[in-house]
mmCIF file of C-alpha atoms and ligand atoms in Angstrom:
data_model
loop_
_atom_site.group_PDB
_atom_site.id
_atom_site.type_symbol
_atom_site.label_atom_id
_atom_site.label_comp_id
_atom_site.label_asym_id
_atom_site.label_seq_id
_atom_site.Cartn_x
_atom_site.Cartn_y
_atom_site.Cartn_z
ATOM 1 C CA UNK B 1381 -37.728 -14.479 -18.990
ATOM 2 C CA UNK B 1382 -39.101 -12.220 -16.290
ATOM 3 C CA UNK B 1383 -38.308 -8.591 -17.073
ATOM 4 C CA UNK B 1384 -36.961 -6.920 -13.958
ATOM 5 C CA UNK B 1385 -35.438 -3.557 -13.122
ATOM 6 C CA UNK B 1386 -33.041 -2.481 -10.423
ATOM 7 C CA UNK B 1387 -34.645 -0.030 -8.021
ATOM 8 C CA UNK B 1388 -32.542 1.604 -5.311
ATOM 9 C CA UNK B 1389 -35.443 1.990 -2.881
ATOM 10 C CA UNK B 1390 -37.888 4.744 -1.927
ATOM 11 C CA UNK B 1391 -35.300 7.500 -2.529
ATOM 12 C CA UNK B 1392 -34.648 6.441 -6.129
ATOM 13 C CA UNK B 1393 -35.760 9.193 -8.509
ATOM 14 C CA UNK B 1394 -36.587 6.484 -11.038
ATOM 15 C CA UNK B 1395 -39.809 5.581 -9.312
ATOM 16 C CA UNK B 1396 -41.804 2.372 -9.284
ATOM 17 C CA UNK B 1397 -44.334 4.084 -11.524
ATOM 18 C CA UNK B 1398 -41.671 4.809 -14.147
ATOM 19 C CA UNK B 1399 -40.407 1.251 -13.883
ATOM 20 C CA UNK B 1400 -43.881 -0.097 -14.485
ATOM 21 C CA UNK B 1401 -44.170 2.103 -17.563
ATOM 22 C CA UNK B 1402 -40.894 0.693 -18.850
ATOM 23 C CA UNK B 1403 -42.745 -2.612 -19.051
ATOM 24 C CA UNK B 1404 -40.836 -4.485 -16.349
ATOM 25 C CA UNK B 1405 -42.915 -6.686 -14.078
ATOM 26 C CA UNK B 1406 -40.317 -7.378 -11.429
ATOM 27 C CA UNK B 1407 -38.091 -5.424 -9.096
ATOM 28 C CA UNK B 1408 -34.533 -6.104 -8.090
ATOM 29 C CA UNK B 1409 -33.712 -4.255 -4.908
ATOM 30 C CA UNK B 1410 -32.012 -4.284 -1.534
ATOM 31 C CA UNK B 1411 -32.408 -2.710 1.875
ATOM 32 C CA UNK B 1412 -29.591 -0.294 1.116
ATOM 33 C CA UNK B 1413 -30.198 1.451 4.419
ATOM 34 C CA UNK B 1414 -29.147 -1.591 6.478
ATOM 35 C CA UNK B 1415 -25.401 -1.405 7.121
ATOM 36 C CA UNK B 1416 -23.371 -4.332 5.770
ATOM 37 C CA UNK B 1417 -23.167 -7.085 8.335
ATOM 38 C CA UNK B 1418 -26.373 -6.290 10.177
ATOM 39 C CA UNK B 1419 -29.464 -8.490 10.113
ATOM 40 C CA UNK B 1420 -32.160 -7.490 7.638
ATOM 41 C CA UNK B 1421 -35.257 -7.068 9.804
ATOM 42 C CA UNK B 1422 -38.213 -9.156 8.658
ATOM 43 C CA UNK B 1423 -40.677 -6.285 9.123
ATOM 44 C CA UNK B 1424 -38.591 -4.012 6.906
ATOM 45 C CA UNK B 1425 -38.383 -6.599 4.121
ATOM 46 C CA UNK B 1426 -42.121 -7.082 4.387
ATOM 47 C CA UNK B 1427 -42.954 -3.390 4.250
ATOM 48 C CA UNK B 1428 -40.638 -2.809 1.268
ATOM 49 C CA UNK B 1429 -42.246 -5.754 -0.494
ATOM 50 C CA UNK B 1430 -45.719 -4.355 0.190
ATOM 51 C CA UNK B 1431 -44.651 -0.996 -1.268
ATOM 52 C CA UNK B 1432 -43.448 -2.714 -4.451
ATOM 53 C CA UNK B 1433 -46.627 -4.764 -4.714
ATOM 54 C CA UNK B 1434 -48.830 -1.713 -4.245
ATOM 55 C CA UNK B 1435 -47.222 -0.341 -7.405
ATOM 56 C CA UNK B 1436 -48.288 -3.491 -9.253
ATOM 57 C CA UNK B 1437 -44.798 -5.008 -9.339
ATOM 58 C CA UNK B 1438 -43.183 -8.020 -7.674
ATOM 59 C CA UNK B 1439 -39.955 -8.067 -5.660
ATOM 60 C CA UNK B 1440 -38.318 -10.911 -7.570
ATOM 61 C CA UNK B 1441 -34.680 -10.608 -6.562
ATOM 62 C CA UNK B 1442 -32.672 -9.211 -3.702
ATOM 63 C CA UNK B 1443 -29.502 -7.660 -5.085
ATOM 64 C CA UNK B 1444 -27.610 -7.883 -2.869
ATOM 65 C CA UNK B 1445 -27.295 -8.953 0.713
ATOM 66 C CA UNK B 1446 -23.673 -7.811 0.847
ATOM 67 C CA UNK B 1447 -21.076 -10.068 2.416
ATOM 68 C CA UNK B 1448 -18.924 -8.247 4.974
ATOM 69 C CA UNK B 1449 -15.183 -8.126 4.261
ATOM 70 C CA UNK B 1450 -14.491 -9.867 7.586
ATOM 71 C CA UNK B 1451 -16.401 -12.911 6.306
ATOM 72 C CA UNK B 1452 -14.266 -12.866 3.164
ATOM 73 C CA UNK B 1453 -11.050 -12.665 5.185
ATOM 74 C CA UNK B 1454 -12.337 -14.827 8.083
ATOM 75 C CA UNK B 1455 -11.114 -12.283 10.550
ATOM 76 C CA UNK B 1456 -12.595 -10.104 13.268
ATOM 77 C CA UNK B 1457 -16.176 -10.834 14.095
ATOM 78 C CA UNK B 1458 -16.772 -13.119 11.118
ATOM 79 C CA UNK B 1459 -18.599 -15.862 13.036
ATOM 80 C CA UNK B 1460 -21.260 -13.456 14.257
ATOM 81 C CA UNK B 1461 -21.432 -11.848 10.820
ATOM 82 C CA UNK B 1462 -22.185 -15.245 9.264
ATOM 83 C CA UNK B 1463 -24.928 -15.807 11.845
ATOM 84 C CA UNK B 1464 -26.386 -12.429 10.922
ATOM 85 C CA UNK B 1465 -26.227 -13.305 7.239
ATOM 86 C CA UNK B 1466 -28.069 -16.572 7.890
ATOM 87 C CA UNK B 1467 -30.765 -14.663 9.728
ATOM 88 C CA UNK B 1468 -31.141 -12.207 6.846
ATOM 89 C CA UNK B 1469 -31.540 -15.085 4.384
ATOM 90 C CA UNK B 1470 -34.095 -16.689 6.687
ATOM 91 C CA UNK B 1471 -36.026 -13.415 6.905
ATOM 92 C CA UNK B 1472 -35.944 -12.959 3.123
ATOM 93 C CA UNK B 1473 -37.436 -16.427 2.718
ATOM 94 C CA UNK B 1474 -40.095 -15.750 5.353
ATOM 95 C CA UNK B 1475 -41.083 -12.563 3.568
ATOM 96 C CA UNK B 1476 -41.322 -14.489 0.296
ATOM 97 C CA UNK B 1477 -38.409 -12.864 -1.556
ATOM 98 C CA UNK B 1478 -36.643 -16.023 -2.544
ATOM 99 C CA UNK B 1479 -33.791 -15.162 -4.914
ATOM 100 C CA UNK B 1480 -30.738 -13.595 -3.303
ATOM 101 C CA UNK B 1481 -27.796 -12.244 -5.280
ATOM 102 C CA UNK B 1482 -24.460 -11.555 -3.570
ATOM 103 C CA UNK B 1483 -20.821 -11.377 -4.516
ATOM 104 C CA UNK B 1484 -17.478 -12.312 -3.040
ATOM 105 C CA UNK B 1485 -15.205 -9.618 -4.459
ATOM 106 C CA UNK B 1486 -12.713 -8.553 -1.827
ATOM 107 C CA UNK B 1487 -12.323 -4.846 -1.012
ATOM 108 C CA UNK B 1488 -13.820 -3.308 -4.131
ATOM 109 C CA UNK B 1489 -17.167 -4.188 -5.701
ATOM 110 C CA UNK B 1490 -17.676 -3.435 -9.393
ATOM 111 C CA UNK B 1491 -15.051 -1.070 -10.731
ATOM 112 C CA UNK B 1492 -14.722 1.350 -13.638
ATOM 113 C CA UNK B 1493 -12.213 4.106 -14.316
ATOM 114 C CA UNK B 1494 -14.336 6.371 -16.510
ATOM 115 C CA UNK B 1495 -18.018 6.990 -15.839
ATOM 116 C CA UNK B 1496 -18.465 9.365 -18.770
ATOM 117 C CA UNK B 1497 -16.919 7.702 -21.774
ATOM 118 C CA UNK B 1498 -18.305 9.485 -24.783
ATOM 119 C CA UNK B 1499 -19.495 7.314 -27.650
ATOM 120 C CA UNK B 1500 -19.581 8.548 -31.264
ATOM 121 C CA UNK B 1501 -23.299 9.423 -30.914
ATOM 122 C CA UNK B 1502 -22.433 11.597 -27.849
ATOM 123 C CA UNK B 1503 -24.124 9.360 -25.329
ATOM 124 C CA UNK B 1504 -21.999 8.200 -22.379
ATOM 125 C CA UNK B 1505 -20.947 4.725 -21.347
ATOM 126 C CA UNK B 1506 -18.949 3.288 -18.455
ATOM 127 C CA UNK B 1507 -15.410 2.256 -19.228
ATOM 128 C CA UNK B 1508 -12.573 0.352 -17.628
ATOM 129 C CA UNK B 1509 -9.298 1.672 -19.002
ATOM 130 C CA UNK B 1510 -6.570 -0.671 -17.897
ATOM 131 C CA UNK B 1511 -3.760 1.860 -18.142
ATOM 132 C CA UNK B 1512 -5.717 4.382 -16.042
ATOM 133 C CA UNK B 1513 -6.281 1.747 -13.417
ATOM 134 C CA UNK B 1514 -2.579 0.883 -13.431
ATOM 135 C CA UNK B 1515 -1.714 4.596 -13.287
ATOM 136 C CA UNK B 1516 -3.838 4.935 -10.174
ATOM 137 C CA UNK B 1517 -2.467 1.796 -8.540
ATOM 138 C CA UNK B 1518 1.211 2.425 -9.247
ATOM 139 C CA UNK B 1519 1.584 6.212 -9.371
ATOM 140 C CA UNK B 1520 -1.288 7.711 -7.360
ATOM 141 C CA UNK B 1521 -1.899 5.181 -4.635
ATOM 142 C CA UNK B 1522 1.684 3.935 -4.861
ATOM 143 C CA UNK B 1523 0.766 0.489 -3.592
ATOM 144 C CA UNK B 1524 3.863 -1.348 -2.479
ATOM 145 C CA UNK B 1525 5.017 -3.790 -5.153
ATOM 146 C CA UNK B 1526 2.251 -2.735 -7.538
ATOM 147 C CA UNK B 1527 4.595 -2.490 -10.532
ATOM 148 C CA UNK B 1528 5.152 -6.264 -10.332
ATOM 149 C CA UNK B 1529 1.488 -6.822 -11.230
ATOM 150 C CA UNK B 1530 1.743 -5.168 -14.658
ATOM 151 C CA UNK B 1531 3.610 -5.953 -17.851
ATOM 152 C CA UNK B 1532 6.354 -3.460 -18.809
ATOM 153 C CA UNK B 1533 4.327 -2.111 -21.772
ATOM 154 C CA UNK B 1534 1.373 -1.469 -19.488
ATOM 155 C CA UNK B 1535 3.568 0.301 -16.946
ATOM 156 C CA UNK B 1536 4.901 2.513 -19.670
ATOM 157 C CA UNK B 1537 1.420 3.344 -20.893
ATOM 158 C CA UNK B 1538 0.285 3.961 -17.319
ATOM 159 C CA UNK B 1539 3.160 6.348 -16.683
ATOM 160 C CA UNK B 1540 2.294 8.293 -19.820
ATOM 161 C CA UNK B 1541 -1.356 8.472 -18.746
ATOM 162 C CA UNK B 1542 -0.390 9.604 -15.252
ATOM 163 C CA UNK B 1543 1.923 12.327 -16.581
ATOM 164 C CA UNK B 1544 -0.760 13.627 -18.899
ATOM 165 C CA UNK B 1545 -3.428 13.868 -16.179
ATOM 166 C CA UNK B 1546 -4.199 17.074 -14.318
ATOM 167 C CA UNK B 1547 -4.625 16.998 -10.532
ATOM 168 C CA UNK B 1548 -8.369 17.232 -11.019
ATOM 169 C CA UNK B 1549 -8.321 14.260 -13.380
ATOM 170 C CA UNK B 1550 -6.298 12.237 -10.898
ATOM 171 C CA UNK B 1551 -8.764 13.095 -8.149
ATOM 172 C CA UNK B 1552 -11.667 12.078 -10.373
ATOM 173 C CA UNK B 1553 -9.975 8.786 -11.220
ATOM 174 C CA UNK B 1554 -9.450 8.096 -7.537
ATOM 175 C CA UNK B 1555 -13.070 8.855 -6.763
ATOM 176 C CA UNK B 1556 -14.296 6.577 -9.546
ATOM 177 C CA UNK B 1557 -12.146 3.697 -8.397
ATOM 178 C CA UNK B 1558 -12.319 3.749 -4.609
ATOM 179 C CA UNK B 1559 -15.341 5.773 -3.547
ATOM 180 C CA UNK B 1560 -17.773 3.013 -4.570
ATOM 181 C CA UNK B 1561 -20.272 2.746 -7.398
ATOM 182 C CA UNK B 1562 -24.057 2.395 -6.896
ATOM 183 C CA UNK B 1563 -25.123 -0.842 -5.297
ATOM 184 C CA UNK B 1564 -21.483 -1.619 -4.633
ATOM 185 C CA UNK B 1565 -19.920 -2.142 -1.294
ATOM 186 C CA UNK B 1566 -17.185 -0.198 0.286
ATOM 187 C CA UNK B 1567 -16.078 3.362 0.078
ATOM 188 C CA UNK B 1568 -12.494 4.079 1.019
ATOM 189 C CA UNK B 1569 -9.887 6.720 1.294
ATOM 190 C CA UNK B 1570 -6.349 6.042 0.152
ATOM 191 C CA UNK B 1571 -4.949 4.870 3.482
ATOM 192 C CA UNK B 1572 -7.808 2.637 4.492
ATOM 193 C CA UNK B 1573 -7.898 0.916 1.127
ATOM 194 C CA UNK B 1574 -4.156 0.196 1.213
ATOM 195 C CA UNK B 1575 -4.425 -1.673 4.501
ATOM 196 C CA UNK B 1576 -7.484 -3.675 3.436
ATOM 197 C CA UNK B 1577 -5.848 -4.639 0.154
ATOM 198 C CA UNK B 1578 -2.771 -5.950 1.918
ATOM 199 C CA UNK B 1579 -4.899 -8.124 4.175
ATOM 200 C CA UNK B 1580 -6.394 -9.899 1.146
ATOM 201 C CA UNK B 1581 -3.134 -10.169 -0.737
ATOM 202 C CA UNK B 1582 -1.808 -12.000 2.304
ATOM 203 C CA UNK B 1583 -4.852 -14.268 2.333
ATOM 204 C CA UNK B 1584 -4.218 -15.277 -1.282
ATOM 205 C CA UNK B 1585 -6.417 -17.021 -3.808
ATOM 206 C CA UNK B 1586 -6.652 -20.330 -1.958
ATOM 207 C CA UNK B 1587 -7.505 -18.550 1.260
ATOM 208 C CA UNK B 1588 -10.263 -16.527 -0.350
ATOM 209 C CA UNK B 1589 -11.694 -19.612 -2.042
ATOM 210 C CA UNK B 1590 -11.757 -21.398 1.301
ATOM 211 C CA UNK B 1591 -13.549 -18.447 2.882
ATOM 212 C CA UNK B 1592 -16.158 -18.550 0.141
ATOM 213 C CA UNK B 1593 -16.767 -22.267 0.468
ATOM 214 C CA UNK B 1594 -16.920 -22.055 4.267
ATOM 215 C CA UNK B 1595 -19.439 -19.213 3.922
ATOM 216 C CA UNK B 1596 -21.533 -21.366 1.569
ATOM 217 C CA UNK B 1597 -21.351 -24.378 3.879
ATOM 218 C CA UNK B 1598 -22.839 -22.215 6.612
ATOM 219 C CA UNK B 1599 -25.423 -20.327 4.581
ATOM 220 C CA UNK B 1600 -26.683 -22.789 1.960
ATOM 221 C CA UNK B 1601 -28.432 -25.168 4.423
ATOM 222 C CA UNK B 1602 -30.297 -22.170 5.840
ATOM 223 C CA UNK B 1603 -31.209 -21.014 2.338
ATOM 224 C CA UNK B 1604 -32.553 -24.495 1.579
ATOM 225 C CA UNK B 1605 -34.692 -24.409 4.692
ATOM 226 C CA UNK B 1606 -35.928 -20.906 3.905
ATOM 227 C CA UNK B 1607 -36.722 -21.761 0.273
ATOM 228 C CA UNK B 1608 -34.166 -19.225 -0.932
ATOM 229 C CA UNK B 1609 -31.986 -19.583 -4.020
ATOM 230 C CA UNK B 1610 -28.602 -17.932 -3.611
ATOM 231 C CA UNK B 1611 -26.949 -16.744 -6.822
ATOM 232 C CA UNK B 1612 -23.424 -15.420 -6.750
ATOM 233 C CA UNK B 1613 -22.531 -12.484 -8.971
ATOM 234 C CA UNK B 1614 -19.157 -12.759 -10.747
ATOM 235 C CA UNK B 1615 -16.203 -10.475 -10.218
ATOM 236 C CA UNK B 1616 -16.508 -7.288 -12.208
ATOM 237 C CA UNK B 1617 -14.099 -7.016 -13.928
ATOM 238 C CA UNK B 1618 -13.264 -10.726 -13.890
ATOM 239 C CA UNK B 1619 -9.565 -10.368 -13.222
ATOM 240 C CA UNK B 1620 -7.335 -9.276 -10.395
ATOM 241 C CA UNK B 1621 -7.320 -5.618 -9.352
ATOM 242 C CA UNK B 1622 -4.673 -4.221 -6.990
ATOM 243 C CA UNK B 1623 -3.083 -7.703 -6.938
ATOM 244 C CA UNK B 1624 -6.166 -8.953 -5.073
ATOM 245 C CA UNK B 1625 -7.311 -12.544 -5.368
ATOM 246 C CA UNK B 1626 -10.430 -13.186 -7.462
ATOM 247 C CA UNK B 1627 -12.400 -16.417 -7.233
ATOM 248 C CA UNK B 1628 -15.580 -15.962 -9.304
ATOM 249 C CA UNK B 1629 -14.225 -14.909 -12.688
ATOM 250 C CA UNK B 1630 -14.265 -17.962 -14.948
ATOM 251 C CA UNK B 1631 -16.248 -21.048 -15.919
ATOM 252 C CA UNK B 1632 -13.884 -23.116 -13.827
ATOM 253 C CA UNK B 1633 -14.459 -20.897 -10.767
ATOM 254 C CA UNK B 1634 -18.217 -21.289 -11.160
ATOM 255 C CA UNK B 1635 -17.913 -25.053 -11.590
ATOM 256 C CA UNK B 1636 -15.757 -25.376 -8.472
ATOM 257 C CA UNK B 1637 -18.090 -23.389 -6.302
ATOM 258 C CA UNK B 1638 -21.133 -25.369 -7.397
ATOM 259 C CA UNK B 1639 -19.248 -28.560 -6.652
ATOM 260 C CA UNK B 1640 -17.957 -27.315 -3.295
ATOM 261 C CA UNK B 1641 -21.467 -27.175 -1.851
ATOM 262 C CA UNK B 1642 -23.873 -29.321 -3.817
ATOM 263 C CA UNK B 1643 -27.352 -27.974 -3.350
ATOM 264 C CA UNK B 1644 -30.025 -26.495 -5.577
ATOM 265 C CA UNK B 1645 -29.875 -23.462 -3.273
ATOM 266 C CA UNK B 1646 -26.309 -22.784 -4.424
ATOM 267 C CA UNK B 1647 -26.635 -21.015 -7.771
ATOM 268 C CA UNK B 1648 -25.254 -18.373 -10.092
ATOM 269 C CA UNK B 1649 -26.046 -14.964 -11.496
ATOM 270 C CA UNK B 1650 -25.143 -14.966 -15.167
ATOM 271 C CA UNK B 1651 -23.842 -11.439 -15.536
ATOM 272 C CA UNK B 1652 -23.074 -11.313 -19.240
ATOM 273 C CA UNK B 1653 -21.162 -8.055 -18.933
ATOM 274 C CA UNK B 1654 -18.903 -9.264 -16.128
ATOM 275 C CA UNK B 1655 -18.063 -12.758 -17.377
ATOM 276 C CA UNK B 1656 -18.042 -11.323 -20.922
ATOM 277 C CA UNK B 1657 -15.234 -8.875 -20.150
ATOM 278 C CA UNK B 1658 -12.882 -11.850 -20.562
ATOM 279 C CA UNK B 1659 -12.504 -13.170 -24.065
ATOM 280 C CA UNK B 1660 -11.779 -16.668 -22.744
ATOM 281 C CA UNK B 1661 -15.183 -16.997 -21.042
ATOM 282 C CA UNK B 1662 -17.571 -18.734 -23.433
ATOM 283 C CA UNK B 1663 -20.894 -17.503 -22.082
ATOM 284 C CA UNK B 1664 -23.026 -19.894 -24.082
ATOM 285 C CA UNK B 1665 -20.984 -22.902 -22.958
ATOM 286 C CA UNK B 1666 -21.339 -21.660 -19.381
ATOM 287 C CA UNK B 1667 -25.098 -21.317 -19.653
ATOM 288 C CA UNK B 1668 -25.335 -24.789 -21.142
ATOM 289 C CA UNK B 1669 -23.173 -26.310 -18.439
ATOM 290 C CA UNK B 1670 -24.861 -24.568 -15.511
ATOM 291 C CA UNK B 1671 -28.352 -24.623 -16.970
ATOM 292 C CA UNK B 1672 -30.116 -25.761 -13.786
ATOM 293 C CA UNK B 1673 -28.291 -23.332 -11.520
ATOM 294 C CA UNK B 1674 -28.728 -19.955 -13.173
ATOM 295 C CA UNK B 1675 -31.284 -18.113 -11.091
ATOM 296 C CA UNK B 1676 -30.734 -14.537 -12.186
ATOM 297 C CA UNK B 1677 -29.410 -12.850 -15.305
ATOM 298 C CA UNK B 1678 -27.824 -9.468 -16.028
ATOM 299 C CA UNK B 1679 -27.940 -8.777 -19.734
ATOM 300 C CA UNK B 1680 -25.247 -6.340 -20.705
ATOM 301 C CA UNK B 1681 -22.725 -6.093 -23.498
ATOM 302 C CA UNK B 1682 -19.078 -5.113 -23.566
ATOM 303 C CA UNK B 1683 -16.599 -4.112 -26.192
ATOM 304 C CA UNK B 1684 -13.259 -5.619 -25.261
ATOM 305 C CA UNK B 1685 -9.901 -4.185 -26.214
ATOM 306 C CA UNK B 1686 -6.553 -5.886 -26.676
ATOM 307 C CA UNK B 1687 -4.980 -4.737 -23.387
ATOM 308 C CA UNK B 1688 -7.858 -5.781 -21.088
ATOM 309 C CA UNK B 1689 -9.711 -2.454 -21.256
ATOM 310 C CA UNK B 1690 -13.393 -2.519 -22.138
ATOM 311 C CA UNK B 1691 -16.446 -0.312 -22.281
ATOM 312 C CA UNK B 1692 -20.116 -1.013 -21.949
ATOM 313 C CA UNK B 1693 -21.561 -1.227 -25.440
ATOM 314 C CA UNK B 1694 -25.259 -1.037 -26.354
ATOM 315 C CA UNK B 1695 -27.139 -4.143 -25.271
ATOM 316 C CA UNK B 1696 -27.212 -5.730 -28.713
ATOM 317 C CA UNK B 1697 -23.817 -4.433 -29.768
ATOM 318 C CA UNK B 1698 -20.375 -5.345 -28.461
ATOM 319 C CA UNK B 1699 -18.590 -8.682 -28.233
ATOM 320 C CA UNK B 1700 -21.214 -10.789 -26.474
ATOM 321 C CA UNK B 1701 -23.374 -12.898 -28.763
ATOM 322 C CA UNK B 1702 -26.668 -11.742 -27.239
ATOM 323 C CA UNK B 1703 -28.830 -13.705 -29.637
ATOM 324 C CA UNK B 1704 -27.010 -16.959 -28.863
ATOM 325 C CA UNK B 1705 -26.993 -16.149 -25.171
ATOM 326 C CA UNK B 1706 -30.726 -15.490 -25.027
ATOM 327 C CA UNK B 1707 -31.336 -18.695 -26.946
ATOM 328 C CA UNK B 1708 -29.236 -20.657 -24.431
ATOM 329 C CA UNK B 1709 -30.997 -18.969 -21.500
ATOM 330 C CA UNK B 1710 -34.393 -19.870 -22.881
ATOM 331 C CA UNK B 1711 -33.087 -23.445 -22.978
ATOM 332 C CA UNK B 1712 -32.191 -23.090 -19.288
ATOM 333 C CA UNK B 1713 -35.731 -22.071 -18.518
ATOM 334 C CA UNK B 1714 -36.895 -25.346 -20.007
ATOM 335 C CA UNK B 1715 -34.533 -27.321 -17.770
ATOM 336 C CA UNK B 1716 -35.505 -25.288 -14.697
ATOM 337 C CA UNK B 1717 -39.189 -25.452 -15.554
ATOM 338 C CA UNK B 1718 -39.655 -21.779 -14.750
ATOM 339 C CA UNK B 1719 -38.812 -18.321 -16.013
ATOM 340 C CA UNK B 1720 -35.585 -16.640 -14.940
ATOM 341 C CA UNK B 1721 -35.563 -12.994 -13.836
ATOM 342 C CA UNK B 1722 -33.321 -10.853 -15.988
ATOM 343 C CA UNK B 1723 -32.540 -7.185 -15.866
ATOM 344 C CA UNK B 1724 -31.046 -4.878 -18.442
ATOM 345 C CA UNK B 1725 -27.825 -4.228 -16.588
ATOM 346 C CA UNK B 1726 -26.784 -0.606 -16.970
ATOM 347 C CA UNK B 1727 -27.594 1.632 -19.893
ATOM 348 C CA UNK B 1728 -26.023 4.582 -21.642
ATOM 349 C CA UNK B 1729 -26.598 8.130 -20.497
ATOM 350 C CA UNK B 1730 -28.583 9.704 -23.318
ATOM 351 C CA UNK B 1731 -28.947 13.398 -24.187
ATOM 352 C CA UNK B 1732 -32.203 13.939 -22.332
ATOM 353 C CA UNK B 1733 -30.711 12.891 -18.986
ATOM 354 C CA UNK B 1734 -27.191 14.245 -19.302
ATOM 355 C CA UNK B 1735 -27.837 17.382 -17.252
ATOM 356 C CA UNK B 1736 -29.463 15.579 -14.363
ATOM 357 C CA UNK B 1737 -27.696 15.187 -11.054
ATOM 358 C CA UNK B 1738 -29.812 12.323 -9.773
ATOM 359 C CA UNK B 1739 -28.815 9.638 -12.277
ATOM 360 C CA UNK B 1740 -26.510 7.002 -10.856
ATOM 361 C CA UNK B 1741 -23.648 5.843 -13.099
ATOM 362 C CA UNK B 1742 -24.968 3.059 -15.321
ATOM 363 C CA UNK B 1743 -28.492 3.404 -13.976
ATOM 364 C CA UNK B 1744 -30.175 5.950 -16.224
ATOM 365 C CA UNK B 1745 -33.862 5.613 -17.034
ATOM 366 C CA UNK B 1746 -33.716 6.072 -20.798
ATOM 367 C CA UNK B 1747 -30.607 4.001 -21.414
ATOM 368 C CA UNK B 1748 -32.003 1.079 -19.496
ATOM 369 C CA UNK B 1749 -35.408 1.546 -21.084
ATOM 370 C CA UNK B 1750 -33.763 1.305 -24.496
ATOM 371 C CA UNK B 1751 -31.802 -1.768 -23.420
ATOM 372 C CA UNK B 1752 -34.878 -3.443 -22.002
ATOM 373 C CA UNK B 1753 -36.912 -2.735 -25.115
ATOM 374 C CA UNK B 1754 -34.194 -4.149 -27.369
ATOM 375 C CA UNK B 1755 -33.862 -7.240 -25.217
ATOM 376 C CA UNK B 1756 -37.621 -7.706 -25.062
ATOM 377 C CA UNK B 1757 -37.760 -7.719 -28.841
ATOM 378 C CA UNK B 1758 -34.886 -10.170 -29.014
ATOM 379 C CA UNK B 1759 -36.420 -12.535 -26.451
ATOM 380 C CA UNK B 1760 -39.732 -12.378 -28.224
ATOM 381 C CA UNK B 1761 -38.200 -13.179 -31.619
ATOM 382 C CA UNK B 1762 -35.992 -15.996 -30.316
ATOM 383 C CA UNK B 1763 -38.940 -17.571 -28.470
ATOM 384 C CA UNK B 1764 -41.040 -17.359 -31.606
ATOM 385 C CA UNK B 1765 -38.353 -18.922 -33.776
ATOM 386 C CA UNK B 1766 -37.762 -21.774 -31.316
ATOM 387 C CA UNK B 1767 -41.485 -22.489 -31.044
ATOM 388 C CA UNK B 1768 -41.646 -22.681 -34.851
ATOM 389 C CA UNK B 1769 -38.706 -25.033 -35.254
HETATM 390 C C1 DNO I 1336 -23.362 -3.255 -10.816
HETATM 391 C C2 DNO I 1336 -23.835 -4.458 -10.201
HETATM 392 C C3 DNO I 1336 -23.147 -4.779 -8.889
HETATM 393 C C4 DNO I 1336 -23.771 -6.028 -8.333
HETATM 394 C C5 DNO I 1336 -23.139 -6.596 -7.124
HETATM 395 C C6 DNO I 1336 -23.760 -7.949 -6.855
HETATM 396 O O1 DNO I 1336 -24.024 -2.639 -11.545
HETATM 397 O O2 DNO I 1336 -23.817 -5.511 -11.095
HETATM 398 O O3 DNO I 1336 -23.418 -3.750 -7.985
HETATM 399 O O4 DNO I 1336 -25.060 -5.725 -7.950
HETATM 400 O O5 DNO I 1336 -21.813 -6.699 -7.285
HETATM 401 O O6 DNO I 1336 -23.539 -8.353 -5.556
#
């Protein structure tokens, strides 16, 4: 596998030099400065690529060219926005950055409730606490009809959580949920998010699926022409939030979308942490089924809890069978005939970085370095064992 690392661009305090020293050879990055919906200028992609190459690294994956909400809801200026997206994909191909990750989560990108969940060793992980999310949805945001989306036991737990929270804790929860996490799309205040949510609830699951397939029908032929492989990132978490439809959460969702537009340019990102947050997703079966369409991998582990909550465990800990997964992915590489870029997705915040203000949630240097080193060892051992057998 190609070892890559997410870099947030020239302003990232985890510099290309540090990334090189972590042992990664590839970069995963985006033109974060281009507003969602606008065309990515060819010259800017080229100059960013040159900067990465000067540091002795390769820009292997774009993560992400974000898809504007109007494309997801097929409203407003969506036709022009799709044209712009096509142009960005074309420009990425022209510049020679040929793997493009994107997602189709409506309203909120990846979501956690607690960005400082303390583990027994006093490092911090990211956590999604279902009852905190429900407490925000039902009692803070007071979304109309929200209580219908939760089981009575969860509502009870959520009420207890809400009552026990101070104003400052409620404000922090709100910030974590709606202000947007790094690399995610969309930052809202309470009123603007309410209206956007309602728009997608009205659209419904079938509507959102149709929007996704129509988007792919428009973009995939351009990707083919540009030599670009598109790879959709799953919903994170892979279940409905705020009653919103979700269409990239399960093996069946992935199967349907590959069938909807049959092209080698229409592929997947295997995000082990996102798909793995559902106990009914069998990651190894997914990798085996979609072996010629997995173009990018996020290796991350999760510890799932009974009520749907989870936290991000160490890369080789948690509920995902990382050894089996890596073995299956190496099998994919044989069917693709090339190596797949993978990145250690997120890492814990360790003691040495806990006082720093410049570390983005999930994107510490040391935590990811540790994750990458563990995964490197695992990949090396699994490759060795398979070569022997
Ligand atoms: C979080 C990431 C997401 C992801 C996008 C993909 O750490 O996995 O920001 O990049 O959702 O489009």
